[in-house]
PDB file of C-alpha atoms in Angstrom:
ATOM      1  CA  UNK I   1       0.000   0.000   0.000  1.00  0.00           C
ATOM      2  CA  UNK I   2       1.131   3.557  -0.777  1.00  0.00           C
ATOM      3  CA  UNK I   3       2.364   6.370   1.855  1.00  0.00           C
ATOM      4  CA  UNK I   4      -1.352   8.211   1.585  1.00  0.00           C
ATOM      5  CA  UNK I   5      -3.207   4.912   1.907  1.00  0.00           C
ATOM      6  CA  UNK I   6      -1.380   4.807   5.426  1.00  0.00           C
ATOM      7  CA  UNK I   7      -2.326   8.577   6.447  1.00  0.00           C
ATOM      8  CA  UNK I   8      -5.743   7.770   4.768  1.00  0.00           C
ATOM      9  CA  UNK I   9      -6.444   5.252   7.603  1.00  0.00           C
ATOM     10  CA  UNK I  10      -4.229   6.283  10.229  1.00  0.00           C
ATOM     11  CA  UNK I  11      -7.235   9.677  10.122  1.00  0.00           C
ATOM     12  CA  UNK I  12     -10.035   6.921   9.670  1.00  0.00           C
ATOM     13  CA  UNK I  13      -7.909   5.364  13.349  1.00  0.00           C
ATOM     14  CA  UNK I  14      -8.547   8.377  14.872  1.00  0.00           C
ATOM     15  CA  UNK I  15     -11.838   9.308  13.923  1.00  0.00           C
ATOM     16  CA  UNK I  16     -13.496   5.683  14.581  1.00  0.00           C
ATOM     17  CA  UNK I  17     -11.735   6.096  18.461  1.00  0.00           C
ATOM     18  CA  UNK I  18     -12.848   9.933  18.358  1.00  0.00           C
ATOM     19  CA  UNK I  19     -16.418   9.567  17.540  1.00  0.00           C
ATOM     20  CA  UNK I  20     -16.466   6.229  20.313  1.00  0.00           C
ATOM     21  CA  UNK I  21     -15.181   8.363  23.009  1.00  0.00           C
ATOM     22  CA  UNK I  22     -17.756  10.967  21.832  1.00  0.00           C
ATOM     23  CA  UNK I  23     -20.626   8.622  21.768  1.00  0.00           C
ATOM     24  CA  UNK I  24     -21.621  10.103  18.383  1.00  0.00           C
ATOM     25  CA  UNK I  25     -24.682   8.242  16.383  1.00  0.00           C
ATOM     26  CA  UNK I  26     -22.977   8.867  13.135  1.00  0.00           C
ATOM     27  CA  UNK I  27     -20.575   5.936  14.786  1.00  0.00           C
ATOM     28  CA  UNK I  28     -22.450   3.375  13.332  1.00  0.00           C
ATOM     29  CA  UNK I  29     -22.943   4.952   9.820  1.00  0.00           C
ATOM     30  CA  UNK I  30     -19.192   5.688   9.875  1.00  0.00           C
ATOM     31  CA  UNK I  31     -18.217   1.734  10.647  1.00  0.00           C
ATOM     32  CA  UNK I  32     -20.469   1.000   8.075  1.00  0.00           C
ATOM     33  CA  UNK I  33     -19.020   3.212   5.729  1.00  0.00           C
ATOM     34  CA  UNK I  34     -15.301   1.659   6.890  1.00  0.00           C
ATOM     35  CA  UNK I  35     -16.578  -1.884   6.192  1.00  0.00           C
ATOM     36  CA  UNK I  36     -17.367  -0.807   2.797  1.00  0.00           C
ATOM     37  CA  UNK I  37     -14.092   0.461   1.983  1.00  0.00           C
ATOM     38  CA  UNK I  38     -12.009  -2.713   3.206  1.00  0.00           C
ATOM     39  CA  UNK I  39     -14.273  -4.581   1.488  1.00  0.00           C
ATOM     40  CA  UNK I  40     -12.532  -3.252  -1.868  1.00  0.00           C
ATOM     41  CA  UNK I  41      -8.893  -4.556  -0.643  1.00  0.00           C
ATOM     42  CA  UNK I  42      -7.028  -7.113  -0.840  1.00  0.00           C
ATOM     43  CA  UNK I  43      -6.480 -10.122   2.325  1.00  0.00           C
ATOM     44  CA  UNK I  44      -2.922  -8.927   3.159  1.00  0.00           C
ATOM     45  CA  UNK I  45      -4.283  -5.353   3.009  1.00  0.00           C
ATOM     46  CA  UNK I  46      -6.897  -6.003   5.574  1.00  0.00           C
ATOM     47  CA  UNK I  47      -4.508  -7.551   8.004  1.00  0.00           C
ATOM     48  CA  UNK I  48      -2.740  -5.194   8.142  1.00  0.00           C
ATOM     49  CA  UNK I  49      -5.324  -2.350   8.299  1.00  0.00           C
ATOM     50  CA  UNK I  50      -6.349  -4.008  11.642  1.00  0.00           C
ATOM     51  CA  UNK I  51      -3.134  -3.158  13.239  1.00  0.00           C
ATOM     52  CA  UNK I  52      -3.660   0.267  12.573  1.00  0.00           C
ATOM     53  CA  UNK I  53      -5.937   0.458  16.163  1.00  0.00           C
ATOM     54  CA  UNK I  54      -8.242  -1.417  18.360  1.00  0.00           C
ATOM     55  CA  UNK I  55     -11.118   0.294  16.334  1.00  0.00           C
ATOM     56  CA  UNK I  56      -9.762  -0.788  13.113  1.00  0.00           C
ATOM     57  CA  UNK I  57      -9.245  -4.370  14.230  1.00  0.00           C
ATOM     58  CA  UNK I  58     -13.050  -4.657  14.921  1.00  0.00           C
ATOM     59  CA  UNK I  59     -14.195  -3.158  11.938  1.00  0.00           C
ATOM     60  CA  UNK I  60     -11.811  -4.838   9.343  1.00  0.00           C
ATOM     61  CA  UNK I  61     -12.307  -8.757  11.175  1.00  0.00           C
ATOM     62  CA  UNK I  62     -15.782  -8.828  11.206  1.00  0.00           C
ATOM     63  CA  UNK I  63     -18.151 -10.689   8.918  1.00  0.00           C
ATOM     64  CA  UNK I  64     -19.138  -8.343   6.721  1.00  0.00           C
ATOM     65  CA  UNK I  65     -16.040  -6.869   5.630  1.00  0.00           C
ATOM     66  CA  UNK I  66     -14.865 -10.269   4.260  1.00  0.00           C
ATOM     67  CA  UNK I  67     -18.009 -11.664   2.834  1.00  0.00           C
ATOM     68  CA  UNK I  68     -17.238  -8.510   0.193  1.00  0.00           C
ATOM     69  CA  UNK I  69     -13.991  -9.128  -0.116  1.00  0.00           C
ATOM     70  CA  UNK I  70     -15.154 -13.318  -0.740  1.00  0.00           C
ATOM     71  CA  UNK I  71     -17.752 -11.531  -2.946  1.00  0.00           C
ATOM     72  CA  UNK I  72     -14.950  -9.872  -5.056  1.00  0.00           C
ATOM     73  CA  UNK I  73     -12.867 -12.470  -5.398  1.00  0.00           C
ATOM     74  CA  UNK I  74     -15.034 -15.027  -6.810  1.00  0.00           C
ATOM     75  CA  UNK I  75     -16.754 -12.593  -9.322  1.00  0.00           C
ATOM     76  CA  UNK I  76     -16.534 -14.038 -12.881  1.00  0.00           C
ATOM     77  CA  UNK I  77     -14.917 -16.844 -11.733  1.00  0.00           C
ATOM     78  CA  UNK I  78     -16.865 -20.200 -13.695  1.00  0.00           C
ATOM     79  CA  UNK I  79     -16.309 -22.981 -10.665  1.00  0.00           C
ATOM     80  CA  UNK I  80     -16.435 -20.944  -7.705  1.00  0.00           C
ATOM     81  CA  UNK I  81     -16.195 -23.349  -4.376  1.00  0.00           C
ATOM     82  CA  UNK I  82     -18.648 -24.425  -1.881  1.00  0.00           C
ATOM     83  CA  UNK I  83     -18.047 -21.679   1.092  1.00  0.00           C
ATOM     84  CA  UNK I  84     -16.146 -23.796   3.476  1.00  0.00           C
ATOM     85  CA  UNK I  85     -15.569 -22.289   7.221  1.00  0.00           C
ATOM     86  CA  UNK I  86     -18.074 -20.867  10.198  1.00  0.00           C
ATOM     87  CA  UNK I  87     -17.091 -17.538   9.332  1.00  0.00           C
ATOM     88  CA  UNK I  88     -16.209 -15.505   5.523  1.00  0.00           C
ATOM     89  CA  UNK I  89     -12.567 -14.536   6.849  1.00  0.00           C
ATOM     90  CA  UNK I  90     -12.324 -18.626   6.205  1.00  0.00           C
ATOM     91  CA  UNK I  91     -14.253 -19.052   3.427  1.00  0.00           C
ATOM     92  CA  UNK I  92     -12.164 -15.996   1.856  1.00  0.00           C
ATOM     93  CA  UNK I  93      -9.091 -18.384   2.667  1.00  0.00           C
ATOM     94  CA  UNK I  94     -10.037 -21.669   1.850  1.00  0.00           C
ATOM     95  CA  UNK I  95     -11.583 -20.185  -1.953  1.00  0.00           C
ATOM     96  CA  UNK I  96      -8.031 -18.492  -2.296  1.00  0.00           C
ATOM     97  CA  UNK I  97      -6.504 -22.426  -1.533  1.00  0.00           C
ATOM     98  CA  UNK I  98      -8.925 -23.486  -4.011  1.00  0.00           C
ATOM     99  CA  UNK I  99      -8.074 -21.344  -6.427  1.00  0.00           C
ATOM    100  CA  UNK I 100      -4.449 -22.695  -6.509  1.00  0.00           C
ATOM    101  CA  UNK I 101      -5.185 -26.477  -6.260  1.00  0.00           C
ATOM    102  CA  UNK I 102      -3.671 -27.992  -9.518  1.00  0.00           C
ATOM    103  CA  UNK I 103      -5.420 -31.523  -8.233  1.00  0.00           C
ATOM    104  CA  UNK I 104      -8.324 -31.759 -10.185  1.00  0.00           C
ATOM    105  CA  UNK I 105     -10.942 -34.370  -8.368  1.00  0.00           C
ATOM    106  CA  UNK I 106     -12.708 -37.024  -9.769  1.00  0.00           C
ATOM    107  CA  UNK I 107     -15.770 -35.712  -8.275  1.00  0.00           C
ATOM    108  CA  UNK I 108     -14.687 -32.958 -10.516  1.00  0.00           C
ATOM    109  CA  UNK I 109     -13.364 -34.727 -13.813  1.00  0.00           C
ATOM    110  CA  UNK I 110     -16.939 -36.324 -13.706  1.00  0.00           C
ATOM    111  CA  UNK I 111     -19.270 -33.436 -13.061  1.00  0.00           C
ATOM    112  CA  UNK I 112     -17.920 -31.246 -16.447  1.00  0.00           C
ATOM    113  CA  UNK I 113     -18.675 -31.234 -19.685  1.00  0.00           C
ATOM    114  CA  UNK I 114     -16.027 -30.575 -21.943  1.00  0.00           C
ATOM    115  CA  UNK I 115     -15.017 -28.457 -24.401  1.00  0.00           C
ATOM    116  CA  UNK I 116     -12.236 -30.711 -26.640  1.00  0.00           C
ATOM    117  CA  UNK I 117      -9.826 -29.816 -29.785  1.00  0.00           C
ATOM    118  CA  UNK I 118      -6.818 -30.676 -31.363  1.00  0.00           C
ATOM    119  CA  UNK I 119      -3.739 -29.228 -31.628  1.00  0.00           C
ATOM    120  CA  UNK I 120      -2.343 -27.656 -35.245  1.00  0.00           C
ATOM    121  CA  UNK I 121       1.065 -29.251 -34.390  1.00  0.00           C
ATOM    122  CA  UNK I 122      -0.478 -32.624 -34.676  1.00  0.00           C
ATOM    123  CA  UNK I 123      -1.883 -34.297 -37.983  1.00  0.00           C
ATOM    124  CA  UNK I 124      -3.115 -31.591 -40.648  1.00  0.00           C
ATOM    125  CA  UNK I 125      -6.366 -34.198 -41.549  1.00  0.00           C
ATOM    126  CA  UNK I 126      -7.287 -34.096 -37.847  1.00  0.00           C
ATOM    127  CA  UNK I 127      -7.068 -30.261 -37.873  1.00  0.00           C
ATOM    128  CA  UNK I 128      -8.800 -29.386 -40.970  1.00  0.00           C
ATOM    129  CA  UNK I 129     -11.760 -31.384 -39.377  1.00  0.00           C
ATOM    130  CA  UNK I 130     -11.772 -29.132 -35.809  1.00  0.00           C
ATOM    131  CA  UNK I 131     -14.577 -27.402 -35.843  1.00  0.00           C
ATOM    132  CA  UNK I 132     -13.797 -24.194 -33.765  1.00  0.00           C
ATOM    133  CA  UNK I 133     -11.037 -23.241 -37.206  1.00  0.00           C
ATOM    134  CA  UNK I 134     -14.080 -23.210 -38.414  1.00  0.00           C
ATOM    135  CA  UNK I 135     -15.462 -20.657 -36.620  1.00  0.00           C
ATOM    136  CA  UNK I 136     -18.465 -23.478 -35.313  1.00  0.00           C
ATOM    137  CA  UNK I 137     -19.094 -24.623 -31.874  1.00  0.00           C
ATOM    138  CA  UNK I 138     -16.250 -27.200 -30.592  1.00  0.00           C
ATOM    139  CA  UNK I 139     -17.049 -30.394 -30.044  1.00  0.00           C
ATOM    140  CA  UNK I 140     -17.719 -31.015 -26.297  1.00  0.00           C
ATOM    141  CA  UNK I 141     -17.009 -34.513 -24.446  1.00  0.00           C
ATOM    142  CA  UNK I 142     -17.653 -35.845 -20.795  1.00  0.00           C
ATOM    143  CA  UNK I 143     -15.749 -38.895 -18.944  1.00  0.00           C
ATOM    144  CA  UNK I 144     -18.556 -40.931 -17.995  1.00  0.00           C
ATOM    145  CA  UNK I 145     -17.639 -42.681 -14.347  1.00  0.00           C
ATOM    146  CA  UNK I 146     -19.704 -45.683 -14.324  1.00  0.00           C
ATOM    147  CA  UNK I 147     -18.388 -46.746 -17.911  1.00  0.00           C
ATOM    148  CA  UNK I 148     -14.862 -45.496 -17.307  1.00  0.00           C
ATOM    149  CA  UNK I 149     -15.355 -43.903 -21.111  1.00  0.00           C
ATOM    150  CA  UNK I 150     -15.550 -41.153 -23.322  1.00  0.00           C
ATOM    151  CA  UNK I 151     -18.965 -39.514 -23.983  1.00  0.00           C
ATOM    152  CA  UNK I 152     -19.502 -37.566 -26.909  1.00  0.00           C
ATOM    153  CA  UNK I 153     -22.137 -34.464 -26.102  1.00  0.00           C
ATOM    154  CA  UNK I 154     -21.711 -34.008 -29.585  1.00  0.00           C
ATOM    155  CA  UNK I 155     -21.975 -37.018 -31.591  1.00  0.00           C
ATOM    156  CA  UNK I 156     -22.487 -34.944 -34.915  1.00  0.00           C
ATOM    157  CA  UNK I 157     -18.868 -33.264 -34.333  1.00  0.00           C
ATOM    158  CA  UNK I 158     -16.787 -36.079 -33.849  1.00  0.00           C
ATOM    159  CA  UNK I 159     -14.913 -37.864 -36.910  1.00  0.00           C
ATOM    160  CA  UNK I 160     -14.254 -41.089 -35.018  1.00  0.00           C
ATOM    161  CA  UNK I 161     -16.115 -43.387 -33.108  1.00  0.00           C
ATOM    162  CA  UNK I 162     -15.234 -42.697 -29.289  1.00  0.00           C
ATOM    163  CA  UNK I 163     -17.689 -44.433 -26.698  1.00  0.00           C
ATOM    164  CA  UNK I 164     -14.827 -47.068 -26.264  1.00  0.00           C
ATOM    165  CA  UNK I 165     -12.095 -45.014 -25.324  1.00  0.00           C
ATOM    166  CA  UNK I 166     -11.146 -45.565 -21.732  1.00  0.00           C
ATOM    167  CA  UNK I 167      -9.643 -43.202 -19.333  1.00  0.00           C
ATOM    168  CA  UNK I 168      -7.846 -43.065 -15.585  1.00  0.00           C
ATOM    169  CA  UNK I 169      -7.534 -40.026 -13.275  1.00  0.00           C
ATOM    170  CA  UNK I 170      -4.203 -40.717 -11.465  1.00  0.00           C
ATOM    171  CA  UNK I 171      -1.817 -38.188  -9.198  1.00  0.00           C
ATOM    172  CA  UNK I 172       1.254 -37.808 -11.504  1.00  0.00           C
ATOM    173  CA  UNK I 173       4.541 -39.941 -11.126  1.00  0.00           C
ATOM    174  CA  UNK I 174       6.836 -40.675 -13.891  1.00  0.00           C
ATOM    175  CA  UNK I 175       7.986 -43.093 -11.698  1.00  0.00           C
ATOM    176  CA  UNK I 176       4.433 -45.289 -11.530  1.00  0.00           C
ATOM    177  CA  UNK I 177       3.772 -44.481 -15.393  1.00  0.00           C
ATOM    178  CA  UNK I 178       4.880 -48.303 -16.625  1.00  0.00           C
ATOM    179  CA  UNK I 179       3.038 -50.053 -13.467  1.00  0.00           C
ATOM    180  CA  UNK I 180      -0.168 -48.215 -14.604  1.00  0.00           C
ATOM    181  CA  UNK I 181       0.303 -48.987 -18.460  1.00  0.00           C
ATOM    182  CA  UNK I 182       1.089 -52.596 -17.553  1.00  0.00           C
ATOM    183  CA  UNK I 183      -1.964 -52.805 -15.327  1.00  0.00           C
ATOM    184  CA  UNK I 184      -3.881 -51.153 -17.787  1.00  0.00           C
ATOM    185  CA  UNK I 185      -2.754 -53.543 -20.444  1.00  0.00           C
ATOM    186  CA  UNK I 186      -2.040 -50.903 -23.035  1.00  0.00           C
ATOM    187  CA  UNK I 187      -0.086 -51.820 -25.837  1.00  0.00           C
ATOM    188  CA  UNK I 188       2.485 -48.888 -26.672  1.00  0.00           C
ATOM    189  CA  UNK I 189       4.755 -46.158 -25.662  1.00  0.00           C
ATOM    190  CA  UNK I 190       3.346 -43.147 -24.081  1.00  0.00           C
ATOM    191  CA  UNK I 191       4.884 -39.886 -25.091  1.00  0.00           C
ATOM    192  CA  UNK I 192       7.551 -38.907 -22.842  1.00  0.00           C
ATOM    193  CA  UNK I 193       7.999 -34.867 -22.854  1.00  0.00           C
ATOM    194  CA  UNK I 194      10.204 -32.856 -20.782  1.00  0.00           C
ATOM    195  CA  UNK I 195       6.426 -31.342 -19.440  1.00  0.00           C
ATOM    196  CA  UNK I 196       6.804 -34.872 -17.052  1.00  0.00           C
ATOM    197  CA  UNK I 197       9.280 -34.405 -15.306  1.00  0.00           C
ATOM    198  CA  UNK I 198       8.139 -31.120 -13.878  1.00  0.00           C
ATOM    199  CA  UNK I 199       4.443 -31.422 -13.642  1.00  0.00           C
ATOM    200  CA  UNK I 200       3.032 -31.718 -10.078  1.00  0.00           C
ATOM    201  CA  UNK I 201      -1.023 -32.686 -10.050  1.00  0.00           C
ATOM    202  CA  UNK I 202      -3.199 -34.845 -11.293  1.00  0.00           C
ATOM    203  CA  UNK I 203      -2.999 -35.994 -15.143  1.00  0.00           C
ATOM    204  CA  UNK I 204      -5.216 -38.827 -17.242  1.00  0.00           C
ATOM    205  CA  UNK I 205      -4.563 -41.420 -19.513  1.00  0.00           C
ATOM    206  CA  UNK I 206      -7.308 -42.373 -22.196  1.00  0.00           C
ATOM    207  CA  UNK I 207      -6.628 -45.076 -24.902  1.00  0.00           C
ATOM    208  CA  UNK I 208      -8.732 -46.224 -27.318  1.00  0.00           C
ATOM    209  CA  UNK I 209      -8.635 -49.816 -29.090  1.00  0.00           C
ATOM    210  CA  UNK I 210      -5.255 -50.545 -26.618  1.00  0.00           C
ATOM    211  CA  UNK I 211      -3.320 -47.624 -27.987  1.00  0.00           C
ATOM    212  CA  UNK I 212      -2.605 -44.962 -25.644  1.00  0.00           C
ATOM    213  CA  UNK I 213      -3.096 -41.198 -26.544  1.00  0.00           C
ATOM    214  CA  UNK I 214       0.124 -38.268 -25.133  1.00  0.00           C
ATOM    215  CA  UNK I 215      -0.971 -38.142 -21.156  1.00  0.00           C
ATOM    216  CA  UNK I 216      -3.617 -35.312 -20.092  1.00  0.00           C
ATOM    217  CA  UNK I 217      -2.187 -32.888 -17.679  1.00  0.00           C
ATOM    218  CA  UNK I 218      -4.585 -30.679 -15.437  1.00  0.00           C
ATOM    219  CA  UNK I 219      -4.281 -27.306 -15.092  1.00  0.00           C
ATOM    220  CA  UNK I 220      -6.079 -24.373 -13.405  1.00  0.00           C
ATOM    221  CA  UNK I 221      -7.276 -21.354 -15.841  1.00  0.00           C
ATOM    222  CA  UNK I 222      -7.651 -17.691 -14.358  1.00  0.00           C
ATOM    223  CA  UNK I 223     -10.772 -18.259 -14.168  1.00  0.00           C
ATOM    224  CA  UNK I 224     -11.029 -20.759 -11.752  1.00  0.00           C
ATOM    225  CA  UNK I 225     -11.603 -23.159 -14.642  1.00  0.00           C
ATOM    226  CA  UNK I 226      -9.575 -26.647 -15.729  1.00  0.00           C
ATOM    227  CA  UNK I 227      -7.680 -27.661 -18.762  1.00  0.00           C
ATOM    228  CA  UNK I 228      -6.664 -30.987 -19.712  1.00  0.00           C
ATOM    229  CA  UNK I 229      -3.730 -30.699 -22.091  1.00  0.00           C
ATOM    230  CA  UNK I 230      -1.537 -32.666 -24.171  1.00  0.00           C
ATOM    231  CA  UNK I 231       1.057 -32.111 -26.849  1.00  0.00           C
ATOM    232  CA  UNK I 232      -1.868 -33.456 -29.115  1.00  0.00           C
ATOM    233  CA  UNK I 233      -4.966 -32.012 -27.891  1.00  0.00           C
ATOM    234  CA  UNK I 234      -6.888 -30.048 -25.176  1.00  0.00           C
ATOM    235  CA  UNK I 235     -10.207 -30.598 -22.822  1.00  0.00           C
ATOM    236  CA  UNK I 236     -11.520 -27.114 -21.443  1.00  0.00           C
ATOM    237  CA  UNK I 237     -14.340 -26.793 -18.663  1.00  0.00           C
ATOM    238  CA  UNK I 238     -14.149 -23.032 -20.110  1.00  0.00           C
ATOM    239  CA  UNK I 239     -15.264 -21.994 -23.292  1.00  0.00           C
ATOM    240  CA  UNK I 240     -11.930 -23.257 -25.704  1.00  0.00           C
ATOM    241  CA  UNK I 241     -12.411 -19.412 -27.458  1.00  0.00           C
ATOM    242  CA  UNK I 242     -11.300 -18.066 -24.288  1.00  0.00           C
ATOM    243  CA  UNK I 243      -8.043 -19.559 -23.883  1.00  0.00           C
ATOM    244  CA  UNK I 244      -4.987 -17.230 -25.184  1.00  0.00           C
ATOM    245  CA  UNK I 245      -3.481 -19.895 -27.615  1.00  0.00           C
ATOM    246  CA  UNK I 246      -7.270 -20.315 -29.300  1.00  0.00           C
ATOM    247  CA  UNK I 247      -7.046 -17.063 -29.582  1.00  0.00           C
ATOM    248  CA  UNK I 248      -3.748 -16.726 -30.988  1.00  0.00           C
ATOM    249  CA  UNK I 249      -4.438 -19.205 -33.682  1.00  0.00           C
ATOM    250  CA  UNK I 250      -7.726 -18.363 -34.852  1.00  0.00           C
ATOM    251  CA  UNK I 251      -5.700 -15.049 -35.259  1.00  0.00           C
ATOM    252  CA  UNK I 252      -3.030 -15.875 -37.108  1.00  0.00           C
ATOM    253  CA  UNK I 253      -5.920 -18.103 -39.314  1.00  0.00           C
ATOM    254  CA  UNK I 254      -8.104 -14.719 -40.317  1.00  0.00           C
ATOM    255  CA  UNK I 255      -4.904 -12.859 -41.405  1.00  0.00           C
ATOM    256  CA  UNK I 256      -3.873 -15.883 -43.861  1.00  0.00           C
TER     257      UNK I 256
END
C-alpha cells in the first residue's frame, strides 16, 4: 500500500476512536461506511489495516467486511467453491486455496462437460476437421464414471467413433507411469515430454482400441476453470475461445 493509503487510515484510526469516546450516532454509519471500503482490498491489506488500532481491528475482522472481499474475489470466476468455514474470513481463505489447487478431483473430472480440440502441431487431416477453425461450436465430451469412457455431447462433431475409449484419473509420477500402463494392459509407448518431469497434479490417460493417446495434464485457468492438455490435444471446462493460444491461432488463421 502507498504512503497516503497509510495517512488515509491512520485519520479513519482516529476518527473511529474519536467519535467512540464521543458517543456520536454517526458511529455506526461511519463503521459501516469503513466496512465498505475494506471490502474493496485485498487479504494482506486487511490484516494489516487491523493493526492500525483497536477500532480498526473490529471493523476490518468482522463478517461483513470479508463476505465482500469473498464476494470480489469469486466474481466471474466459472467454478467458484462451496463456502467452506463458520465464518467468511475462512471461506475468503479456503476459496483463495482453491483457487491454486492444480489436483483436479474425480468428483470434478466427472461433473464437467467438456469443451475438446486438437492441436495444429499434430496431424493436418485431424485439424482441418476441428470445428472451432471453423469458426463453429467445438465439439464437447464428458468422462462418464460408471463406464470409465468417453462420452460424446456431440456425436455430430466427432470424426471417429469414441464411446470405447477408456480413461484413468491418477496423481502424476513418472515413476508409476509403466506399473499403470502394464496394469492397464495398453499396448504402446506413451509420449515422454520434458512437461513430465516437472508437472506436479493430477494428469489422465485415455486409450482407445489398446493404444494410448500423449498423457492429459490438469491445469487451473484464471478463471477458476480446468484444462486438460496434451502435446496433441486439449479438454476445457471453459469456453476453448477463451483460452490465449485459441485465440492466438484463430488469429493468425483470419490474417492468412
Amino acid at each position: 500500500m502507498t504512503a497516503p493509503f497509510y495517512l488515509e487510515k491512520s485519520s479513519a484510526a482516529r476518527l473511529l476512536e474519536d467519535a467512540k469516546a464521543r458517543g456520536l450516532p454517526s458511529l455506526g454509519s461511519l463503521v459501516q461506511l469503513t466496512q465498505k471500503i475494506l471490502g474493496f482490498l485485498r487479504q494482506n491489506e486487511i490484516i494489516n489495516v487491523s493493526k492500525v488500532s483497536r477500532g480498526l481491528y473490529v471493523t476490518s475482522t468482522s463478517d461483513r467486511v470479508w463476505h465482500e472481499s469473498w464476494k470480489r474475489l469469486v466474481k466471474g470466476k466459472v467454478h467458484v467453491p462451496d463456502p467452506e468455514g463458520n465464518t467468511w474470513k475462512q471461506r475468503y481463505v479456503h476459496a483463495v486455496k482453491e483457487s491454486k489447487r492444480n489436483e483436479i478431483t474425480l468428483s470434478e473430472l466427472i461433473s464437467l462437460e467438456w469443451e475438446f480440440c486438437y492441436k495444429r502441431s499434430i496431424h493436418a487431416e485431424l485439424v482441418s476437421m476441428e470445428p472451432i477453425f471453423k469458426n463453429e461450436s467445438p465439439r464437447r465430451r464428458k468422462f462418464d464414471y460408471d463406464s470409465g469412457t468417453l462420452v460424446p455431447l456431440t456425436p455430430e462433431k466427432e470424426p471417429y467413433e469414441i464411446r470405447s475409449w477408456q480413461w484413468i484419473l491418477f496423481n502424476f509420477d513418472p515413476a508409476a507411469l509403466n506399473e499403470i500402463v502394464s496394469h492397464i494392459k495398453i499396448f504402446g509407448d506413451i509420449e515422454n515430454s520434458n512437461q513430465q518431469t516437472c508437472f506436479s497434479g493430477t494428469a489422465v490417460i485415455y486409450w482407445g482400441h489398446n493404444t494410448p493417446f500423449p498423457i492429459l495434464f490438469a491445469k487451473r485457468t484464471p478463471e477458476w476453470g480446468w484444462t486438460l492438455e496434451s502435446s496433441a490435444c486439449i479438454f476445457s471446462s471453459i469456453p476453448l475461445v477463451r483460452l490465449e493460444w485459441i485465440k492466438s491461432m484463430k488469429s493468425k488463421k483470419s490474417r492468412q
